[in-house]
Short mmCIF file of C-alpha atoms and ligand atoms in Angstrom, two decimals:
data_model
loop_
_atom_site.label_atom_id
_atom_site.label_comp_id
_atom_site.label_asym_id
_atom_site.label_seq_id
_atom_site.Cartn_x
_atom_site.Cartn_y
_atom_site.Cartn_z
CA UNK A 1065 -13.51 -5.66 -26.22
CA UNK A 1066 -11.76 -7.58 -23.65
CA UNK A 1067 -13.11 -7.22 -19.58
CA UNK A 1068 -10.27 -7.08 -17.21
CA UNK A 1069 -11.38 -6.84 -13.58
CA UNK A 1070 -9.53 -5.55 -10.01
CA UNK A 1071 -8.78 -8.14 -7.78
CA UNK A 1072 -11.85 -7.22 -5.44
CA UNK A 1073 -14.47 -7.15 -9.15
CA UNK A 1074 -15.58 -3.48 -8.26
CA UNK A 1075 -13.64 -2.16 -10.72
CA UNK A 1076 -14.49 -3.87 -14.26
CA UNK A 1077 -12.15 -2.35 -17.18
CA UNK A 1078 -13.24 -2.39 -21.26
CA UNK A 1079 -9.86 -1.20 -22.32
CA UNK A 1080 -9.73 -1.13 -26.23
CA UNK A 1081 -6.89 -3.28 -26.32
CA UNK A 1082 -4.85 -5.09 -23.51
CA UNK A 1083 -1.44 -5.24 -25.25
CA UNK A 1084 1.00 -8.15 -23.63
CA UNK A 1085 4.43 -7.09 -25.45
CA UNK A 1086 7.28 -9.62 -25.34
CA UNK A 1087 10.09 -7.55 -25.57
CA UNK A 1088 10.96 -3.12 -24.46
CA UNK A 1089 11.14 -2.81 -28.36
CA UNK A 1090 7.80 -4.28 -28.94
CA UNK A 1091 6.80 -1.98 -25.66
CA UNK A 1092 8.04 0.92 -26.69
CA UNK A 1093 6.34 0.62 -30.23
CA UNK A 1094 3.20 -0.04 -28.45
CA UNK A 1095 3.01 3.12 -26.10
CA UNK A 1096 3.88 5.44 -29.51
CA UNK A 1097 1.25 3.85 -31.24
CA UNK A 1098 -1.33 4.22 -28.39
CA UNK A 1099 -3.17 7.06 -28.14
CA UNK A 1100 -4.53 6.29 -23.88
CA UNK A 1101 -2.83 3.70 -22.41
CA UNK A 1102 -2.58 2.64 -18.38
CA UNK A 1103 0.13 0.17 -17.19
CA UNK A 1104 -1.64 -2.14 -15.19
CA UNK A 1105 -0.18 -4.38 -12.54
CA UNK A 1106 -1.39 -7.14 -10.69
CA UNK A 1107 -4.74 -4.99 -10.03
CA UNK A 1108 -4.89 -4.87 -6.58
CA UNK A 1109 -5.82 -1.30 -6.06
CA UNK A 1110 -9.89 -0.63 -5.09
CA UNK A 1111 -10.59 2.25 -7.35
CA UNK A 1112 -10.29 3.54 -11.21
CA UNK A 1113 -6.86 5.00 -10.96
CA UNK A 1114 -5.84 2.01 -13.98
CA UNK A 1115 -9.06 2.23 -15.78
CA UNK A 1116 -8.99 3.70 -19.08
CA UNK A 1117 -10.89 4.72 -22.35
CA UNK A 1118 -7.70 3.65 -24.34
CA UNK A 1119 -5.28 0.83 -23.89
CA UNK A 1120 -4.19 -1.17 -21.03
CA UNK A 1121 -0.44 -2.46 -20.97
CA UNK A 1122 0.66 -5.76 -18.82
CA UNK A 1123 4.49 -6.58 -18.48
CA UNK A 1124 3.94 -9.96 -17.33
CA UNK A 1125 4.94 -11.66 -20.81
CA UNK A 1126 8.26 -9.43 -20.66
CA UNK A 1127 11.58 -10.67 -19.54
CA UNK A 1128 12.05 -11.38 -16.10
CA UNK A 1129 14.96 -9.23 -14.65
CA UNK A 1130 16.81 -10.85 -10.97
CA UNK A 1131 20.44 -8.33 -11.26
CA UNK A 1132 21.67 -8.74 -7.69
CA UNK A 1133 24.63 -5.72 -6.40
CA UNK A 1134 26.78 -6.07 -3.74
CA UNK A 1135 27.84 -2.62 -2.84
CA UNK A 1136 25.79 -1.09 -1.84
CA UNK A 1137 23.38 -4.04 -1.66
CA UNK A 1138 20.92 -3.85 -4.67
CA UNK A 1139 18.58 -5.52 -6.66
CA UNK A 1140 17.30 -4.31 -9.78
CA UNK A 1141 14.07 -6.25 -11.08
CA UNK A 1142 11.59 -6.10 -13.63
CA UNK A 1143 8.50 -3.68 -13.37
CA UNK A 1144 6.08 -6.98 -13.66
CA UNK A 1145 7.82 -8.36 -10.75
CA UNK A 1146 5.66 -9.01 -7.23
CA UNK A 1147 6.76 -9.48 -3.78
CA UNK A 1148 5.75 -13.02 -3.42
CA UNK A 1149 8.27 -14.45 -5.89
CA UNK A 1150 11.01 -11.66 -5.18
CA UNK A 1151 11.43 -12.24 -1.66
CA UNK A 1152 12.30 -15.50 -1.39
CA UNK A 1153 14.91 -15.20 -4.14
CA UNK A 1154 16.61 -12.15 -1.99
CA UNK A 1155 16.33 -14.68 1.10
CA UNK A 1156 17.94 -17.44 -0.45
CA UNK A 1157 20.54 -15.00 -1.49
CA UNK A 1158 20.58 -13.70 2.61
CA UNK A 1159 19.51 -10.08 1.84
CA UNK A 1160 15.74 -8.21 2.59
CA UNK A 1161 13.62 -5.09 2.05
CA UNK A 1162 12.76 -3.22 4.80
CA UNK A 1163 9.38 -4.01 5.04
CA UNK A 1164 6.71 -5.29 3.04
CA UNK A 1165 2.93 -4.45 3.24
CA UNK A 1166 0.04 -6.96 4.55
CA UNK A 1167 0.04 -8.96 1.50
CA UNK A 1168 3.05 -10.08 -0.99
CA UNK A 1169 0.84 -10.48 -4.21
CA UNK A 1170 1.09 -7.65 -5.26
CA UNK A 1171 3.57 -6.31 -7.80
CA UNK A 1172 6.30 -3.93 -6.83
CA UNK A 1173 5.79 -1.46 -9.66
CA UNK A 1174 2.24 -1.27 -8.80
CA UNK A 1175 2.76 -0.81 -4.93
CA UNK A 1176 5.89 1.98 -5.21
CA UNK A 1177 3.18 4.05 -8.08
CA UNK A 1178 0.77 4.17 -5.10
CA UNK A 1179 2.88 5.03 -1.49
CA UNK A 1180 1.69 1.16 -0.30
CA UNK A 1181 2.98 0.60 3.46
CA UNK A 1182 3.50 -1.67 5.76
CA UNK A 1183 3.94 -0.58 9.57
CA UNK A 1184 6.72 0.52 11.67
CA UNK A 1185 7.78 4.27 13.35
CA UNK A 1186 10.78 3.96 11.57
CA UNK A 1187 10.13 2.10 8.33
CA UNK A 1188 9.25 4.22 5.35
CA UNK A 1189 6.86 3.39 2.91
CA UNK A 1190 7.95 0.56 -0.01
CA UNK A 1191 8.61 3.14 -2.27
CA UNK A 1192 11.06 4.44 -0.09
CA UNK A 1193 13.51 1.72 -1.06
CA UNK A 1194 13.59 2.53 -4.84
CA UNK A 1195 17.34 4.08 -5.51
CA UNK A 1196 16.41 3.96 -9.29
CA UNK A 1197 13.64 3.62 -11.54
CA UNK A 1198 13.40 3.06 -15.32
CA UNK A 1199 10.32 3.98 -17.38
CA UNK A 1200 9.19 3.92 -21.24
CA UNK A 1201 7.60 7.49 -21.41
CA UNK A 1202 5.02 8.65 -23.80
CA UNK A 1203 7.28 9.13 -26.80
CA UNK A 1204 8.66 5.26 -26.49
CA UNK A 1205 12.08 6.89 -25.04
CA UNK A 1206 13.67 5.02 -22.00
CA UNK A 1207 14.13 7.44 -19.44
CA UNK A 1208 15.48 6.74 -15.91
CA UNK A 1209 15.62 8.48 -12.88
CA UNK A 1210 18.29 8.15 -10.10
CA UNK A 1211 18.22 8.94 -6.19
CA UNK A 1212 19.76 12.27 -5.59
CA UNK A 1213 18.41 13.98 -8.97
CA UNK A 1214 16.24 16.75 -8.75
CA UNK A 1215 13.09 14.70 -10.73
CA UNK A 1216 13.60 11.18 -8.78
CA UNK A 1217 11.55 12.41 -5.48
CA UNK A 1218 8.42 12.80 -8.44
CA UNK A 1219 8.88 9.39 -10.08
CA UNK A 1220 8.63 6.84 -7.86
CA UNK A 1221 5.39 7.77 -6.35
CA UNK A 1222 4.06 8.80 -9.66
CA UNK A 1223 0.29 6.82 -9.83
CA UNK A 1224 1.35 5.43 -14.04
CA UNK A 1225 1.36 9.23 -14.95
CA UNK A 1226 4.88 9.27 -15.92
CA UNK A 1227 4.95 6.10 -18.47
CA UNK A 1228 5.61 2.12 -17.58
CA UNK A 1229 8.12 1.16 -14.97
CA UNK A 1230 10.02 -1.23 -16.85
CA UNK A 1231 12.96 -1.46 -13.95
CA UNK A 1232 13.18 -0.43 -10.74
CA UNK A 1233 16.36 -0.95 -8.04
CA UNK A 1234 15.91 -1.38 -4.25
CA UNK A 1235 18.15 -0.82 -1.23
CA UNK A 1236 18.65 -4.17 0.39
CA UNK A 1237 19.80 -5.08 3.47
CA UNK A 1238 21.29 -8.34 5.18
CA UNK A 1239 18.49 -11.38 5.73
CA UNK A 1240 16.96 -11.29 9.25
CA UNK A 1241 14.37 -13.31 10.97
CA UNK A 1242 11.23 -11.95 12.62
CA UNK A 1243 9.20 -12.85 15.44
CA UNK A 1244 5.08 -11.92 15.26
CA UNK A 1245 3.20 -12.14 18.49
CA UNK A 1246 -0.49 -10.86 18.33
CA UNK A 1247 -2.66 -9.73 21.85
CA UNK A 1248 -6.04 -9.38 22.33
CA UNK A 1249 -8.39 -6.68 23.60
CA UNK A 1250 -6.48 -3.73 23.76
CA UNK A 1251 -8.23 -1.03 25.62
CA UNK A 1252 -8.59 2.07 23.37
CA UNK A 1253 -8.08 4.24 26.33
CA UNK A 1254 -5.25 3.14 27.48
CA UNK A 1255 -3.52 2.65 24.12
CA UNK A 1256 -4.31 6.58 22.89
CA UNK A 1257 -2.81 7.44 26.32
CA UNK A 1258 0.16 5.53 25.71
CA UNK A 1259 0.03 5.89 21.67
CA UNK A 1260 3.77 6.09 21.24
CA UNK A 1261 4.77 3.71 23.75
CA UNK A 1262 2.10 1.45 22.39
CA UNK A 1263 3.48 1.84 18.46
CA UNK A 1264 6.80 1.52 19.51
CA UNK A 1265 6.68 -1.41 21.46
CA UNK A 1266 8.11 -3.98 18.13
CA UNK A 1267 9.68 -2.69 14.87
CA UNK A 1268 6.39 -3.28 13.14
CA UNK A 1269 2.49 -2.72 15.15
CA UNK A 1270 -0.96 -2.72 13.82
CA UNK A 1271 -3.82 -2.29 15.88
CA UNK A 1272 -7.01 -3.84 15.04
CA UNK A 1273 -10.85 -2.61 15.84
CA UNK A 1274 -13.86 -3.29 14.56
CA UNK A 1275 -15.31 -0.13 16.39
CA UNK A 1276 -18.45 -2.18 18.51
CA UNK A 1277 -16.67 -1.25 21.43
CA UNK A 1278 -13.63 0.92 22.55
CA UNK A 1279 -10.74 -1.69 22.82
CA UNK A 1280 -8.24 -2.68 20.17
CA UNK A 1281 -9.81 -6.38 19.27
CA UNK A 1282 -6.08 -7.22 18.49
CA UNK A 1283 -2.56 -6.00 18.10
CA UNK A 1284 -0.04 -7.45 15.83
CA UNK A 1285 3.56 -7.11 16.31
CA UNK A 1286 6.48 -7.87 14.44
CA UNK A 1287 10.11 -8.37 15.93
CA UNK A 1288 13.64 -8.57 14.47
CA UNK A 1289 14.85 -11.35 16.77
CA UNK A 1290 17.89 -10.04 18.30
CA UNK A 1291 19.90 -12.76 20.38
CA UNK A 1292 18.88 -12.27 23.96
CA UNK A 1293 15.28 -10.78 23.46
CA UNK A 1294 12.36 -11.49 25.34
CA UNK A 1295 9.41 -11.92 23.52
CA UNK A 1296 6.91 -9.35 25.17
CA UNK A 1297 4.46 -6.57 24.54
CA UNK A 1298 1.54 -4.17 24.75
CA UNK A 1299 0.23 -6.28 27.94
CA UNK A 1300 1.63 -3.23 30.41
CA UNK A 1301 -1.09 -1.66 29.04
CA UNK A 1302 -4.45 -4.45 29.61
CA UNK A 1303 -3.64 -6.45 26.68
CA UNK A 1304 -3.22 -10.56 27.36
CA UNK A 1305 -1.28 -12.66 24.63
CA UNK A 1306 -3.50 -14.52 22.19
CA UNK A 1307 -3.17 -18.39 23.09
CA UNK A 1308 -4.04 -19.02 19.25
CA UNK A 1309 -3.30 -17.50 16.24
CA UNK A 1310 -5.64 -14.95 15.03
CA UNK A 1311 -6.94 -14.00 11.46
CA UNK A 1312 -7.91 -9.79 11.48
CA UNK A 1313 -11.25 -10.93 11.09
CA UNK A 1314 -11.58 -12.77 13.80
CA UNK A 1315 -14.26 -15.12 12.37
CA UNK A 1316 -12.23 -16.46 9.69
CA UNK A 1317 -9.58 -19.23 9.48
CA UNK A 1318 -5.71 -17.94 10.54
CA UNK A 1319 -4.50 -20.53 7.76
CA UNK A 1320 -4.20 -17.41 5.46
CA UNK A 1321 -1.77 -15.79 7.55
CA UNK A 1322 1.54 -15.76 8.33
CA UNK A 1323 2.80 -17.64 11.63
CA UNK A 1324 1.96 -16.19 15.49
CA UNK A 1325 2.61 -17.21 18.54
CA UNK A 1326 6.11 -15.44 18.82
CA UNK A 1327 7.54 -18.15 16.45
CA UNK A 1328 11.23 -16.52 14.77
CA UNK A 1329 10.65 -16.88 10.83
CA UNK A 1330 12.22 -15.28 7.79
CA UNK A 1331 11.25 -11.49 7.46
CA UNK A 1332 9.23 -11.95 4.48
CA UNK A 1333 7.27 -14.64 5.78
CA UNK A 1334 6.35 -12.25 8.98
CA UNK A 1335 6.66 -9.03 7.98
CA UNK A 1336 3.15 -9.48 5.95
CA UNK A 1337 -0.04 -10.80 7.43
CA UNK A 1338 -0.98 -13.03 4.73
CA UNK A 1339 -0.07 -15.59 2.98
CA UNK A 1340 1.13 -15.84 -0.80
CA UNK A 1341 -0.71 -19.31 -1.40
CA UNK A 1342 -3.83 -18.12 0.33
CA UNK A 1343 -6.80 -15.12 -0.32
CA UNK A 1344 -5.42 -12.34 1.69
CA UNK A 1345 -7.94 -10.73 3.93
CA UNK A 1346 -11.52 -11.29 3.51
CA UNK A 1347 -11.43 -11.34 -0.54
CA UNK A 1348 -15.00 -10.54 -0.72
CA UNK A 1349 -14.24 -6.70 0.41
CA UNK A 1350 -13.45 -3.02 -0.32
CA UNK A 1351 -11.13 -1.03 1.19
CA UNK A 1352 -10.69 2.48 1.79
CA UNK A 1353 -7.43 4.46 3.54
CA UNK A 1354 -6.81 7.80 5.34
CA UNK A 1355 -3.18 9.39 6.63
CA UNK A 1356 -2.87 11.71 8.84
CA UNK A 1357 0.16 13.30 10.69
CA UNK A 1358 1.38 10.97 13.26
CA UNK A 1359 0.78 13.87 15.99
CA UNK A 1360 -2.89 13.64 15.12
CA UNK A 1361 -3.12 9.86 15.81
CA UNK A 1362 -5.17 10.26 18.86
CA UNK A 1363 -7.40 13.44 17.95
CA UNK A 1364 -7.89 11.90 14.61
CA UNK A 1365 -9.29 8.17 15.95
CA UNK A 1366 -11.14 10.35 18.56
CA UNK A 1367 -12.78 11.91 15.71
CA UNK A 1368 -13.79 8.75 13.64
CA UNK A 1369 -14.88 7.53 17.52
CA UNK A 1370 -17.85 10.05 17.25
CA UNK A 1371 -19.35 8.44 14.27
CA UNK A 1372 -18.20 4.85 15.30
CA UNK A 1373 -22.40 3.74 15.37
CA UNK A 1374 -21.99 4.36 11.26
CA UNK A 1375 -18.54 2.71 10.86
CA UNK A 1376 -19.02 -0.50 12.69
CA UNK A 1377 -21.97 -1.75 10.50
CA UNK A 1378 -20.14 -1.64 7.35
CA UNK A 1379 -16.47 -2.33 8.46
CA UNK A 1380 -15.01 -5.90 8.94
CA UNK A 1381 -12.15 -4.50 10.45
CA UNK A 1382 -9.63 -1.29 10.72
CA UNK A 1383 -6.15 -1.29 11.19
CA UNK A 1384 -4.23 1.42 12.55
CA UNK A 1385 -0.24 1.46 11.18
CA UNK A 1386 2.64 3.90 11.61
CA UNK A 1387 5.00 5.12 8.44
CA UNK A 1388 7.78 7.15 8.95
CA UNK A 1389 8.21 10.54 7.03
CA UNK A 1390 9.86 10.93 3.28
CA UNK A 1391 10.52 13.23 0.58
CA UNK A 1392 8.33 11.89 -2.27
CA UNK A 1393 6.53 14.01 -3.55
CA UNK A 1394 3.22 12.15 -4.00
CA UNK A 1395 4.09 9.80 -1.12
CA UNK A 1396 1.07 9.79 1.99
CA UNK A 1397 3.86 10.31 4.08
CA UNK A 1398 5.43 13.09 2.31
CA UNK A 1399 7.14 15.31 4.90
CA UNK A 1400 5.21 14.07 8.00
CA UNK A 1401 5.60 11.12 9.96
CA UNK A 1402 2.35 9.44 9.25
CA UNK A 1403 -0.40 7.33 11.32
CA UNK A 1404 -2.47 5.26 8.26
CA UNK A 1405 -6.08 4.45 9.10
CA UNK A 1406 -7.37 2.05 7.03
CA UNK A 1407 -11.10 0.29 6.67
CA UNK A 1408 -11.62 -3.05 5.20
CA UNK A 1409 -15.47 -2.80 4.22
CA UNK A 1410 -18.36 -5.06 3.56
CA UNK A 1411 -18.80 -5.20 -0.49
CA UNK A 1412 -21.59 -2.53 -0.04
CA UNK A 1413 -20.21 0.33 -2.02
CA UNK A 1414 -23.69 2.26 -1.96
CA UNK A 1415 -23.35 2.61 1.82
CA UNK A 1416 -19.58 2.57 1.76
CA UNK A 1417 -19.97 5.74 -0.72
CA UNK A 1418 -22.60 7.05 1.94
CA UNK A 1419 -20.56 7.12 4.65
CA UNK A 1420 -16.91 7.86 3.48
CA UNK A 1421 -18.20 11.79 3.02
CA UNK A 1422 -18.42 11.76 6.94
CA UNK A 1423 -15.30 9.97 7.73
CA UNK A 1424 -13.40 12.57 5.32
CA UNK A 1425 -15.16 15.39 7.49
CA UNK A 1426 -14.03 13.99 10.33
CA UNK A 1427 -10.48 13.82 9.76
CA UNK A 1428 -10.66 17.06 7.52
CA UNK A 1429 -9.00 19.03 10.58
CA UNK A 1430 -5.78 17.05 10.28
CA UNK A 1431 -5.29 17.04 6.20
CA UNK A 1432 -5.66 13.22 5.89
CA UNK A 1433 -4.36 12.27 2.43
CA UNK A 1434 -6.54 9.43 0.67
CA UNK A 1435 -4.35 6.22 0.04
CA UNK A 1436 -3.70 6.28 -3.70
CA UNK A 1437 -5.06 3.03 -4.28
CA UNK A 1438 -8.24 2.50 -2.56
CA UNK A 1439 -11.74 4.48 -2.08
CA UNK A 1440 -12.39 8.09 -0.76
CA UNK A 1441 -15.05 10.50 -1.84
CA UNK A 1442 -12.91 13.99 -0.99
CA UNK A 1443 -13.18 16.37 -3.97
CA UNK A 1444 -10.27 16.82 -5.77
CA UNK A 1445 -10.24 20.33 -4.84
CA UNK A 1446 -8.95 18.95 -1.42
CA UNK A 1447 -7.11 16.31 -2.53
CA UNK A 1448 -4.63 19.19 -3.99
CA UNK A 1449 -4.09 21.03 -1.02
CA UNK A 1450 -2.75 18.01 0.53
CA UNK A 1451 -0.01 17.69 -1.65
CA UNK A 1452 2.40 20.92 -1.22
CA UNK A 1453 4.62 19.18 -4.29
CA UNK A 1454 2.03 18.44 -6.90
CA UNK A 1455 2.82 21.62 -8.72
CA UNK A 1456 6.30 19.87 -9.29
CA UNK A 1457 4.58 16.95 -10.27
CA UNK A 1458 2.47 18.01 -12.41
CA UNK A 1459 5.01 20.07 -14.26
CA UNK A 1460 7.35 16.77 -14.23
CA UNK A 1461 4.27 14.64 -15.81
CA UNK A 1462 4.20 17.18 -18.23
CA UNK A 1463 7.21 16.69 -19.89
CA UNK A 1464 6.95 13.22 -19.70
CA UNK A 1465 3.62 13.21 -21.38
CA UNK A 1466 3.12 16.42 -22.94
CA UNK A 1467 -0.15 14.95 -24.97
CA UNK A 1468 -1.20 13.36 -21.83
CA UNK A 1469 -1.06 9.58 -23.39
CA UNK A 1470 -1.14 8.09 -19.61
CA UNK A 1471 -3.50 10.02 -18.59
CA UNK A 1472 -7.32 8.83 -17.14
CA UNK A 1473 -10.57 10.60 -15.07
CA UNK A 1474 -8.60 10.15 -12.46
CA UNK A 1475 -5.13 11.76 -13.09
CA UNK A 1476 -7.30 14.58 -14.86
CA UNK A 1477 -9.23 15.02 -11.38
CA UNK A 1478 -5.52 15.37 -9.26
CA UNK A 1479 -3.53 16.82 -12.21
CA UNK A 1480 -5.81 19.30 -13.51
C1 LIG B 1002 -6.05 -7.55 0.09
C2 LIG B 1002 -5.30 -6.27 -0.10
C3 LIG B 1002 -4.44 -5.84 0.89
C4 LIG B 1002 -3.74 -4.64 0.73
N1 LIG B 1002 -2.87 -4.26 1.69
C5 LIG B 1002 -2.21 -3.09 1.57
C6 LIG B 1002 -1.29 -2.67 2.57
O1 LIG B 1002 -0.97 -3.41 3.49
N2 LIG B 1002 -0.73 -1.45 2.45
C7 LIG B 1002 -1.04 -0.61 1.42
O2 LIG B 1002 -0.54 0.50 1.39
N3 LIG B 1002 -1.86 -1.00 0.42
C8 LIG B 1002 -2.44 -2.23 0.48
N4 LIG B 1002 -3.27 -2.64 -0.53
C9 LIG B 1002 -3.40 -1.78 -1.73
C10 LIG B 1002 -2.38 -2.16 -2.80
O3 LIG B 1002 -1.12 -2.33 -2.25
C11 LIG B 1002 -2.25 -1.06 -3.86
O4 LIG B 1002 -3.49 -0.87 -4.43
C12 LIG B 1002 -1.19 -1.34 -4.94
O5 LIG B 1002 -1.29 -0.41 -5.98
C13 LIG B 1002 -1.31 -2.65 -5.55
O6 LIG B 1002 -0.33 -2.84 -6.59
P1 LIG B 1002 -0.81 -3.44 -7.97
O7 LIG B 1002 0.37 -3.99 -8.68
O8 LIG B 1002 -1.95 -4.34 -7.77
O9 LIG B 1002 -1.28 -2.13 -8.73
P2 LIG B 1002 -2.51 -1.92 -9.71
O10 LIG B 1002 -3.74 -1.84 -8.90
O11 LIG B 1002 -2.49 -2.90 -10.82
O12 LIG B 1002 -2.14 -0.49 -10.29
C14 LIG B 1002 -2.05 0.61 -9.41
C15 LIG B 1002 -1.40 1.79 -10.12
O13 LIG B 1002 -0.04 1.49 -10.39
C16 LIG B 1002 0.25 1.73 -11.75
N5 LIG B 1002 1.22 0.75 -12.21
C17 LIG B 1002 1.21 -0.58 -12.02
N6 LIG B 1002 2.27 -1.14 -12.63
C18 LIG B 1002 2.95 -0.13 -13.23
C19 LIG B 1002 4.12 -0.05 -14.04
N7 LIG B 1002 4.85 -1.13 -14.36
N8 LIG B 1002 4.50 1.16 -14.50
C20 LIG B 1002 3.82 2.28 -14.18
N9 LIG B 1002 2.71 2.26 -13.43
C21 LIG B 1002 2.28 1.08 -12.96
C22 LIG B 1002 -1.09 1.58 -12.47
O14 LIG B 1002 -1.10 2.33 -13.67
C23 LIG B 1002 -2.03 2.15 -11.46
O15 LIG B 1002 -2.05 3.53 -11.61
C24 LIG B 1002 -3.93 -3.85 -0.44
C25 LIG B 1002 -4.79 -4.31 -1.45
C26 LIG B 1002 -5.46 -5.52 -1.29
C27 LIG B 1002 -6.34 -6.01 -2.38
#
């Protein structure tokens, strides 16, 4: 049986088969002829939501789709494609995405399927820029779903439950360049009281702790440079420019991430933190991922404050982003404008599993909503409440599966 593992090797997957078609034919013979199958993409996600007892389905041997539209802008791709090698093809071509998350190896497919993020108040999530989305469903059909129909809100979001993305189209915009400027030692007083001000002060913040001590170890910001502009920041409120550049973690080498020091750069070689050609964050690491309404920032990092003595042991850092509000249905930031508080951990999952319980109690007044792909311990029970559209969902992955060929443990915890 072949062993595929996630990028971080917690997750090690003994599909039955891993099927590599060439062509949609050859795909769409394969899914009819499955009984289980997952779509996997480039396996970046921290927990089982791609495992399997069945089949698992790459599209990297498909072919590669680049259809570029001018009005409105567009660009259709394949559902194999990733950031990395997308990005500088719209560049080169003088049109972006909105945003992009902290790392651009990942594949687009496998990002929209799971509500992945970058920062910004006013920047949705990624899946937000899908305007259409094409899928082989359970019954080898080709099915796609449009913007504006009463289904598309379901399948963009839609965690491989729906079939394989086999083309998806994003809203583009003209090519801009970006300026990133990082501080250090934010004090967490100071930046709860002036949250807003704080998160608004560049088009895309992070804040960094590593919860030893109440100050925000760094802030990253990202800037459209607009002619004119001064390159400033969060030092109104105790913060001092870093004279270097920074990794996250501060003890390891900045070569794996994208330029500082205020330098203007294209957007997609700013708007993530790492680099393609290098291991993004620590690589020897879980992660795990909480969103909460962006009203709750404060009362919700207050909480996790209370238990910060069992956080900072395991955690090598967190990083606190904004995500403005949308109408997907299985999107974190369905219907609320969203605050995303995220822990890289130590590869300890025995502790990590020990504590998450208590983190998830302590944001349990403000219905966090687990990021799709990483680790949480809420019971599905809860999980459900969070969503008020999964009914729709589930009645949508119902049709498109009615024997439940895409389905896993974990789509059978959510769905029911
Ligand atoms: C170092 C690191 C940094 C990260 N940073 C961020 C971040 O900044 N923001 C954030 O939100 N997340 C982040 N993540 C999480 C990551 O973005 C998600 O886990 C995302 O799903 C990764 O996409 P993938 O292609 O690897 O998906 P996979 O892990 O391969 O698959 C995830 C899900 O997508 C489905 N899927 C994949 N391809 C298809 C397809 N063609 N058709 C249908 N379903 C499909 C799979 O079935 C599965 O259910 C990070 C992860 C790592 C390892």
């Amino acid at each position: 049986l072949p062993t595929i593992r996630n990028w971080a090797g917690n997750q090690v997957f003994r599909p039955n088969r891993l099927l590599e078609p060439r062509t949609i034919g050859e795909l769409r013979e394969l899914v009819t002829s499955s009984s289980r199958l997952r779509p996997l993409g480039s396996r970046h996600s921290f927990n089982d939501l791609a495992a399997t007892d069945g089949d698992l389905v790459t599209l990297d041997h498909l072919p590669r789709i680049f259809e570029l539209e001018a009005d409105p802008p567009t660009v259709t791709i394949d559902g194999a494609a990733r950031y990395g090698e997308l990005c500088p093809s719209l560049d080169a071509a003088g049109l972006a995405l909105h945003n992009l998350a902290s790392l651009p190896h990942i594949s687009v497919a496998g990002a929209c399927a799971t509500g992945t993020h970058g920062s910004g108040d006013r920047l949705g999530n990624l899946a937000t820029a899908v305007s259409a989305i094409e899928l082989v469903t359970a019954n080898g059909a080709t099915v796609k779903f449009r913007r504006g129909e009463p289904d598309f809100p379901g399948a963009v979001v839609a965690l491989g439950a729906l079939g394989v993305v086999i083309r998806l189209t994003l809203d583009l915009q003209p090519s801009f360049e970006v300026r990133q400027s990082v501080y250090e030692r934010l004090p967490q007083p100071d930046a709860l009281d002036h949250f807003d001000e704080v998160m608004a002060s560049a088009e895309s913040v992070s804040l960094f702790t590593r919860w030893r001590e109440p100050v925000f170890d760094q802030v990253w910001l990202k800037r459209r440079v607009v002619e004119g502009e001064e390159v400033g920041g969060p030092a109104q409120f105790g913060a001092t420019a870093a004279a270097i550049e920074l990794h996250p973690i501060r003890e390891l080498a900045p070569d794996a991430c994208t330029p500082q020091l205020g330098r203007a750069g294209p957007w997609h070689e700013r708007l993530p933190h790492f680099r393609l050609d290098h291991t993004p964050s620590a690589g020897d690491e879980l992660q795990s991922e909480y969103f909460v309404g962006r009203e709750h920032a404060v009362g919700a990092l207050g909480a996790l404050d209370g238990i910060r003595d069992r956080i900072a042991p395991l955690v090598l850092v967190t990083e606190i982003r904004t995500i403005a509000a949308d109408d997907l249905w299985l999107s974190p930031a369905q219907g609320r404008a969203s605050v995303a508080i995220h822990f890289t951990w130590r590869p300890d999952w025995l502790s990590v599993r020990e504590l998450l319980p208590a983190i998830e109690l302590a944001l349990e007044p403000y219905q966090a909503r687990p990021h799709w792909g990483k680790l949480f311990t809420m019971p599905w029970s809860e999980v459900r409440t969070r969503y008020p559209h999964l009914p729709d969902f589930a009645a949508l992955a119902a049709r498109a599966d009615p024997a439940g060929r895409f389905r896993n443990a974990f789509l059978d915890g959510l769905l029911g």
